[in-house]
Short mmCIF file of C-alpha atoms in Angstrom, two decimals:
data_model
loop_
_atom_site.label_atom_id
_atom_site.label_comp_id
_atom_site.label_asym_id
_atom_site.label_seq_id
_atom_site.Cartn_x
_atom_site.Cartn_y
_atom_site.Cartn_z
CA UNK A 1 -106.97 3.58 19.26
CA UNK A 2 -107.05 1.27 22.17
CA UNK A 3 -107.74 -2.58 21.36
CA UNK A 4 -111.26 -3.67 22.90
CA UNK A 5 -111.42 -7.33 23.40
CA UNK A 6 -114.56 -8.86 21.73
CA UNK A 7 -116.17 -11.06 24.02
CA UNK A 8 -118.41 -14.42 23.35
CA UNK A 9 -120.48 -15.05 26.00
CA UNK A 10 -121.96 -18.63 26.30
CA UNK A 11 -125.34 -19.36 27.95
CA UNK A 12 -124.51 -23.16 28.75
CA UNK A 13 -122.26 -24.35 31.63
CA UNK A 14 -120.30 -27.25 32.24
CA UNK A 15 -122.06 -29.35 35.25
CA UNK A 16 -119.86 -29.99 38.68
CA UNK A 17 -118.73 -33.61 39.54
CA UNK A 18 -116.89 -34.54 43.00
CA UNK A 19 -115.20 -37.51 43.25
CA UNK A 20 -113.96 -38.62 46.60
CA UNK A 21 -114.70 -37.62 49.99
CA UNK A 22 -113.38 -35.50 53.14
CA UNK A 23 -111.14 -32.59 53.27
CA UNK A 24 -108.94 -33.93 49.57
CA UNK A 25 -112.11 -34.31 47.56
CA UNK A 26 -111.87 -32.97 44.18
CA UNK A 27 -114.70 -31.10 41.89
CA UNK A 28 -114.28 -31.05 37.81
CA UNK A 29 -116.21 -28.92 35.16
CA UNK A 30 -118.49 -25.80 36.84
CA UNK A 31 -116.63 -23.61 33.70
CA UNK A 32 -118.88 -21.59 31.59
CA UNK A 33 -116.12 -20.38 28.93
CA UNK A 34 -113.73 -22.03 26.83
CA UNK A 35 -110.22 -23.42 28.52
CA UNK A 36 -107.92 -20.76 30.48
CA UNK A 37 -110.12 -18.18 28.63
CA UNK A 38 -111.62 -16.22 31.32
CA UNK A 39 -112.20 -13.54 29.51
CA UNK A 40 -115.78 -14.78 28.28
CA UNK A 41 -116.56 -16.47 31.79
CA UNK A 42 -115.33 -18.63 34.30
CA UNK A 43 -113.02 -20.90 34.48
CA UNK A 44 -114.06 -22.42 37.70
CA UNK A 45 -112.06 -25.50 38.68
CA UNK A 46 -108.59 -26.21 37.65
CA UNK A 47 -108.32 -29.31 35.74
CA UNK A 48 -106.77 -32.32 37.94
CA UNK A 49 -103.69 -34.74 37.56
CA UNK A 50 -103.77 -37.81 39.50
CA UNK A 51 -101.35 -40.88 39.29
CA UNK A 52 -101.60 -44.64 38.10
CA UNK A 53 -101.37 -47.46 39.75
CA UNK A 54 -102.33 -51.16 39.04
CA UNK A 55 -103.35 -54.22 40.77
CA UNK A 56 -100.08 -56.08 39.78
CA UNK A 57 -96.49 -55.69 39.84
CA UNK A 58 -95.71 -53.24 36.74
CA UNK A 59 -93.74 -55.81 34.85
CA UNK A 60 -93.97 -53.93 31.23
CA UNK A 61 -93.34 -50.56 33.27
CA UNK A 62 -89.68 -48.98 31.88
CA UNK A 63 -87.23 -49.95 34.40
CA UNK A 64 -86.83 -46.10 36.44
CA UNK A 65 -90.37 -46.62 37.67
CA UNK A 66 -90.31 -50.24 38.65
CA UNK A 67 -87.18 -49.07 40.58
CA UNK A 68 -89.34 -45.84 41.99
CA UNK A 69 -91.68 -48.25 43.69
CA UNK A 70 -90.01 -51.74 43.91
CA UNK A 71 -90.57 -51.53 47.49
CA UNK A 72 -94.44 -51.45 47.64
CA UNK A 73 -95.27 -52.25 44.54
CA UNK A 74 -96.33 -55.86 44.92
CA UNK A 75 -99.01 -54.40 47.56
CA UNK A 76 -101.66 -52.00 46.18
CA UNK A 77 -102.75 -50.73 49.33
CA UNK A 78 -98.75 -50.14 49.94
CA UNK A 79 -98.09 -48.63 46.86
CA UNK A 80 -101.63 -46.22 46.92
CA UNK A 81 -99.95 -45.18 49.93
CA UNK A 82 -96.87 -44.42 48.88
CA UNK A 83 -98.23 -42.16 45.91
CA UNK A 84 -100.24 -40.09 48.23
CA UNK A 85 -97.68 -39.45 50.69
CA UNK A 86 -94.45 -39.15 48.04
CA UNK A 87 -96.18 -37.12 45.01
CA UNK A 88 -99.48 -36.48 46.21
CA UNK A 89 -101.18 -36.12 43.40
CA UNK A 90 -105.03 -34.76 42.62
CA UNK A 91 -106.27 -38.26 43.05
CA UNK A 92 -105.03 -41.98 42.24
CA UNK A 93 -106.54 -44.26 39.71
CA UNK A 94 -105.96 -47.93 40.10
CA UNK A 95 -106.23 -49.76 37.13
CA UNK A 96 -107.38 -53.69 36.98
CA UNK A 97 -104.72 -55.19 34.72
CA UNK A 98 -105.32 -57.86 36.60
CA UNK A 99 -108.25 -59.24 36.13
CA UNK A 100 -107.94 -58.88 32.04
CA UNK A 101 -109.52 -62.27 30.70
CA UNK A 102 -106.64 -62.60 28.29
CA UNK A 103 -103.73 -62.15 31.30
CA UNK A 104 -104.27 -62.95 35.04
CA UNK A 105 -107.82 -62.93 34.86
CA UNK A 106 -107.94 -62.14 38.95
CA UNK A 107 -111.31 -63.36 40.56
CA UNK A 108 -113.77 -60.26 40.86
CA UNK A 109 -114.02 -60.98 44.69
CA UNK A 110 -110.12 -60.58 44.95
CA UNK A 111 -110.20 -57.53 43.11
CA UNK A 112 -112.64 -56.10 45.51
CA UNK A 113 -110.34 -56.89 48.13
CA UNK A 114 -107.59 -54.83 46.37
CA UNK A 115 -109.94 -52.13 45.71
CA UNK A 116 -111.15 -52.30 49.28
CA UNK A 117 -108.02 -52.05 50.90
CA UNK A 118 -106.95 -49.04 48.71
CA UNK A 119 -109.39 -46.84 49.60
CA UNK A 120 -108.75 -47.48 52.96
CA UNK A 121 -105.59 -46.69 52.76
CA UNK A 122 -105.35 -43.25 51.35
CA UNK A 123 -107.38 -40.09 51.93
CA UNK A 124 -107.46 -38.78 48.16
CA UNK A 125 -110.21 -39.53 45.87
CA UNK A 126 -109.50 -43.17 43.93
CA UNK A 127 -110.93 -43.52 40.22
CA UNK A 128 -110.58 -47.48 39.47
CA UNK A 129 -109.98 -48.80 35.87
CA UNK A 130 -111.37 -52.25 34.68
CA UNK A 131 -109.87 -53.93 31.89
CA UNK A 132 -111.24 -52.76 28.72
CA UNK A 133 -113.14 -56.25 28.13
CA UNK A 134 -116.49 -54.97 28.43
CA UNK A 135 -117.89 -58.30 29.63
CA UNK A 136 -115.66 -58.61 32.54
CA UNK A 137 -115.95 -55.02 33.70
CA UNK A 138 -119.50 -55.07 34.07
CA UNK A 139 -119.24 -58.14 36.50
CA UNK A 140 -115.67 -56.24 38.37
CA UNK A 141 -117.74 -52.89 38.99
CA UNK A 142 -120.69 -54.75 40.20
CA UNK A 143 -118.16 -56.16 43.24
CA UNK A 144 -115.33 -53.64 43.69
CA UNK A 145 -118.05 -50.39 44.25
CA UNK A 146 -120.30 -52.46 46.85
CA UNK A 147 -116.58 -53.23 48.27
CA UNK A 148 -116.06 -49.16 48.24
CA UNK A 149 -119.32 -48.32 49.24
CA UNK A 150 -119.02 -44.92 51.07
CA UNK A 151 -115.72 -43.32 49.07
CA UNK A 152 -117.48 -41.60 46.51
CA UNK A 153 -115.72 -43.56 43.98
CA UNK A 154 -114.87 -43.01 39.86
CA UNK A 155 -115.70 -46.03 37.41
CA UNK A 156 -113.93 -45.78 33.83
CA UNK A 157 -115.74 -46.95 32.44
CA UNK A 158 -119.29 -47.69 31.45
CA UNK A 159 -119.46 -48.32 27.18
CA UNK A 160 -122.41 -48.99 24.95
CA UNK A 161 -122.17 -52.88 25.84
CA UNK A 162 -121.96 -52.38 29.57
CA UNK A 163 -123.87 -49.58 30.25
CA UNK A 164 -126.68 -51.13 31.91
CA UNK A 165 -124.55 -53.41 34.77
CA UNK A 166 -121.84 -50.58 35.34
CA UNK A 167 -124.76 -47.66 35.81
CA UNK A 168 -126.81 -49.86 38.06
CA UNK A 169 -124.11 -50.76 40.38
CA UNK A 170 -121.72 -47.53 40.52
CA UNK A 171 -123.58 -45.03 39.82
CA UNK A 172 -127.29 -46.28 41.50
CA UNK A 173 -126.67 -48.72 44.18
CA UNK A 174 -123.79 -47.41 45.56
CA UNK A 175 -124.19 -43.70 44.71
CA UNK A 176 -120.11 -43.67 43.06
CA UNK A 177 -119.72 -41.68 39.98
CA UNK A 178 -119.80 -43.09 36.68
CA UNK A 179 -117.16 -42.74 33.47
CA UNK A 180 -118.56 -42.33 30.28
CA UNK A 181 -116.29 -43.88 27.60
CA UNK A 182 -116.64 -42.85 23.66
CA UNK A 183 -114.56 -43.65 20.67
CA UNK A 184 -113.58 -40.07 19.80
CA UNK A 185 -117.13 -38.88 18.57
CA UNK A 186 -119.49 -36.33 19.53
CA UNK A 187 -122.45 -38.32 18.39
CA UNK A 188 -121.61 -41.42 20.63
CA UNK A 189 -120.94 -39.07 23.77
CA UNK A 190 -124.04 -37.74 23.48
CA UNK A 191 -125.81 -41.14 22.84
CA UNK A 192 -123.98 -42.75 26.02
CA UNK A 193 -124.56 -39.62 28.23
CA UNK A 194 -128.70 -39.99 27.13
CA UNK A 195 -128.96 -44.19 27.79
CA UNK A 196 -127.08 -43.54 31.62
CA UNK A 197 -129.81 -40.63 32.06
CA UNK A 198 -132.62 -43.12 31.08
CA UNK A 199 -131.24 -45.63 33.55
CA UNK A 200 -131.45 -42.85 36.27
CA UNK A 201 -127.90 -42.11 36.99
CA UNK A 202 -127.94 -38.18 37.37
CA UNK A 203 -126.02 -36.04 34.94
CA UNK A 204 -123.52 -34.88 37.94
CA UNK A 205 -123.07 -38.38 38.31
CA UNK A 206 -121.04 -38.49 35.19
CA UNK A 207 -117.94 -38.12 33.51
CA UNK A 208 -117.18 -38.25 30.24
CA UNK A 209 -114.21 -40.25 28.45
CA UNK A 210 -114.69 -39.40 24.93
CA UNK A 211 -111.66 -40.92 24.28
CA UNK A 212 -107.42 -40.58 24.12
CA UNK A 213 -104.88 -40.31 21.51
CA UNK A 214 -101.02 -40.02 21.92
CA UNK A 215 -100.12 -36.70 19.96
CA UNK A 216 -98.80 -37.58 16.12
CA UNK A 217 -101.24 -40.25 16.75
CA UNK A 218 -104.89 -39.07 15.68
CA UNK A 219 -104.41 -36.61 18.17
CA UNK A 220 -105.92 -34.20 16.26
CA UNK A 221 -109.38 -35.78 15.65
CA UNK A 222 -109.60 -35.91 19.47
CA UNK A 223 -109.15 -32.51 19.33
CA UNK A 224 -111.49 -31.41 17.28
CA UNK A 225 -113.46 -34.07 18.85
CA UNK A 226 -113.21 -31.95 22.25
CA UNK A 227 -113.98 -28.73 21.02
CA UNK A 228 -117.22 -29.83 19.18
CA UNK A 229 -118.48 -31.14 22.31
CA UNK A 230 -117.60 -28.22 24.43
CA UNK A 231 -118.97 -25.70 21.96
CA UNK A 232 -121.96 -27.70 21.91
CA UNK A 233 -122.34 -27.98 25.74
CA UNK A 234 -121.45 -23.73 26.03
CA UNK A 235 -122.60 -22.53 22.65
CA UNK A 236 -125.67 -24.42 22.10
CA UNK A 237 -126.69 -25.25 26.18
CA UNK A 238 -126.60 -29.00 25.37
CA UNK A 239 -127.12 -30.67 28.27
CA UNK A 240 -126.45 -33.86 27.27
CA UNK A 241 -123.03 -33.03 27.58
CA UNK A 242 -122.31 -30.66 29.67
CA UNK A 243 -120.56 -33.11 31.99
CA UNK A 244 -116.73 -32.54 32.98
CA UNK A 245 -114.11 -34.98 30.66
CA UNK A 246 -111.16 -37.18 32.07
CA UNK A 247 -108.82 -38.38 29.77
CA UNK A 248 -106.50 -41.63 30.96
CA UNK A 249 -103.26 -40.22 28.78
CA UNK A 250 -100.76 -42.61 30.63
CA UNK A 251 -103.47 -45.94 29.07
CA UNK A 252 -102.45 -44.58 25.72
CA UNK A 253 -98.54 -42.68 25.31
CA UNK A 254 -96.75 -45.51 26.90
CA UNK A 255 -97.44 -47.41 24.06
CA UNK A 256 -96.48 -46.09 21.55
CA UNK A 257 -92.70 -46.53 19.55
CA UNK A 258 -91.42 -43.38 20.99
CA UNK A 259 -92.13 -44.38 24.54
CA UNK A 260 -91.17 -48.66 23.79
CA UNK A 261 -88.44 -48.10 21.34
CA UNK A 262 -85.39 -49.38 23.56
CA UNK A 263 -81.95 -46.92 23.09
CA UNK A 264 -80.01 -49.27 21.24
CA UNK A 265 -82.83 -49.00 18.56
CA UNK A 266 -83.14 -45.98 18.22
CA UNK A 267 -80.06 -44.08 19.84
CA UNK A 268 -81.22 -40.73 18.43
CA UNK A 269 -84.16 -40.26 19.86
CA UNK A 270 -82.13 -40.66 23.33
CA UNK A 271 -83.29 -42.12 26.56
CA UNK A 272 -86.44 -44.36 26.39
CA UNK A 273 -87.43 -42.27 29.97
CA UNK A 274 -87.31 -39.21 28.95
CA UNK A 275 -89.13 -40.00 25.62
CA UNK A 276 -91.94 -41.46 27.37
CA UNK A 277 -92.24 -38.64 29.75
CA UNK A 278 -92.49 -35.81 26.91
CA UNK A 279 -95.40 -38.17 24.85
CA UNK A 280 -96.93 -37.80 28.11
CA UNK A 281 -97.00 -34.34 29.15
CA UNK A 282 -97.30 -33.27 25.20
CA UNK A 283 -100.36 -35.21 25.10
CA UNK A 284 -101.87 -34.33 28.34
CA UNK A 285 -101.06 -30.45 28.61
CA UNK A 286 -102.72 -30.36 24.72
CA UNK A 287 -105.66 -31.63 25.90
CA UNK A 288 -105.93 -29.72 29.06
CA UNK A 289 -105.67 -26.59 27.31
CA UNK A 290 -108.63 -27.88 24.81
CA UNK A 291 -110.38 -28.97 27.50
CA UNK A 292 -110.50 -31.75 29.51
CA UNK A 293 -110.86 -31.45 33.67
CA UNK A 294 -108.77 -34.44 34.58
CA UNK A 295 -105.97 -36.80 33.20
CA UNK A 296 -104.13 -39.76 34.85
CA UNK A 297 -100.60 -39.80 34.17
CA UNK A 298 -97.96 -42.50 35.10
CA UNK A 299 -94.64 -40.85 35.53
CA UNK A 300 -94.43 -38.52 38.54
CA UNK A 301 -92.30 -35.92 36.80
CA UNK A 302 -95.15 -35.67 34.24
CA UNK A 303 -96.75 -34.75 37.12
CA UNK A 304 -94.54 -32.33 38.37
CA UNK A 305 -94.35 -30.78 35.26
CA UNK A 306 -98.11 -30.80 34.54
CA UNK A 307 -99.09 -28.81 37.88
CA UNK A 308 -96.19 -26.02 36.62
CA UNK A 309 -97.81 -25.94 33.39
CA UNK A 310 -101.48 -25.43 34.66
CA UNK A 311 -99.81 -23.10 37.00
CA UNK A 312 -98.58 -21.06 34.03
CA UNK A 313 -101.92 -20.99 32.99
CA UNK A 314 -103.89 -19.27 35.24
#
């Protein structure tokens, strides 16, 4: 007897976002099935890699990538540049370390300068990263999307205590699109996603960050995490989140011992690089294949080896 697939249809559909502008503009979500499981519906668009970058030199980078861009490095705009035309990824995110209260703590005009100038400079879409410190994000997003007014722009990320200053700015005044960042629970998604719609920003104005976890690390919370919000958005037509997910893997696998560990500590676990690189694409090709529409990497053989694996996929 010949095997008959049995098929789950689902009546909800993830919402389209596009992020940048011009001929390199990317679209996330528009899938009404489960990841790479076409079967039951469509997958729409393939989930996107793009590449970090931050307003500083990378001092605490591992030495290989300092030496990848130790030519352009101490200039954004240079280094953006250099990304697009070198690896040219899905799009680049440039992250604020910058302007972190406890480090540099860059001016938010000067950092609207950077921004600025990065934009300018490349034709893919840019997602910019603040600095985690809620307080000073809210004031950074208010300059840096008036200084990118017109590039269609991705914030990560408005939270629970910035919601307000981060919605107004990005995602109302200057019509950018607007992250919004969870701590690895469906109920706090949902909550966020609800206060941005009462503000007015427009539900394919947002993205979701529900979160990241380096895998051995919790990873499999945010899994679970992931699925309950995608069942709920397909299974149950929640619209409250049936926005696309990014997930900034490179913010959270560098980190950890595997990736820090020097050789000399830990000579069996072999070269720092290479360790760092597999925590990387282990964590983000799990979560793609739970899920999640975009993920910023930092190593451009992660990349590499990300587009082969989503490749594989379809």
């Amino acid at each position: 007897m010949a095997f008959k697939m049995s098929v789950q249809g689902f009546k909800g559909k993830i919402g389209e976002v596009t992020i940048g502008t011009g001929y390199k503009a990317i679209t996330l979500g528009g899938q009404n099935a489960v990841a790479f499981f076409e079967a039951e519906g469509e997958g729409a668009n393939l989930p996107k890699v793009g590449l970090e970058i931050l307003d500083i030199y990378p001092e605490e980078w591992i030495p290989s990538l300092q030496e990848i861009y130790k030519d352009v490095a101490q200039d954004p705009a240079q280094w953006a540049k250099f990304v697009e035309e070198k690896f040219n990824p899905d799009f680049i995110c440039l992250r604020f370390m910058g302007a972190d209260p406890n480090g540099l703590n860059k001016p938010v005009e000067e950092c609207a300068q950077i921004a600025k100038a990065v934009a300018e400079a490349i034709s893919l879409p840019l997602v910019i990263a603040g600095t985690n410190n809620h307080e000073k994000d809210a004031k950074l997003f208010e300059k840096v999307a008036a200084a990118v007014d017109g590039h269609n722009c991705l914030f990560l990320a408005a939270t629970e205590d910035n919601y307000k200053a981060v919605g107004a700015a990005a995602g109302l005044a200057y019509q950018h699109k607007v992250g919004a960042e969870s701590s690895v629970d469906i109920n706090l998604a949902k909550q966020l996603n609800v206060l941005l719609g009462q503000l007015g920003v427009k539900n394919e104005d947002v993205v979701m960050n529900i979160g990241c976890a380096a895998a051995g690390y919790g990873f499999e919370y945010l899994v679970s995490t992931m699925d309950r919000i995608r069942l709920a958005a397909l299974g149950q037509n929640d619209k409250t989140l049936q926005m696309p997910v990014i997930t900034p893997v490179a913010f959270e696998t560098w980190g950890v011992k595997e990736s820090i560990a020097e050789l000399e500590d830990a000579p069996e676990w072999g070269a720092r690089e290479d360790r760092g690189i597999a925590m990387e694409v282990s964590t983000a090709a799990s979560i793609i294949t739970v899920g999640s529409d975009a993920v910023i990497l930092r190593h451009p053989k992660s990349l590499e080896t990300l587009r082969t694996f989503i490749g594989a996929l379809v």
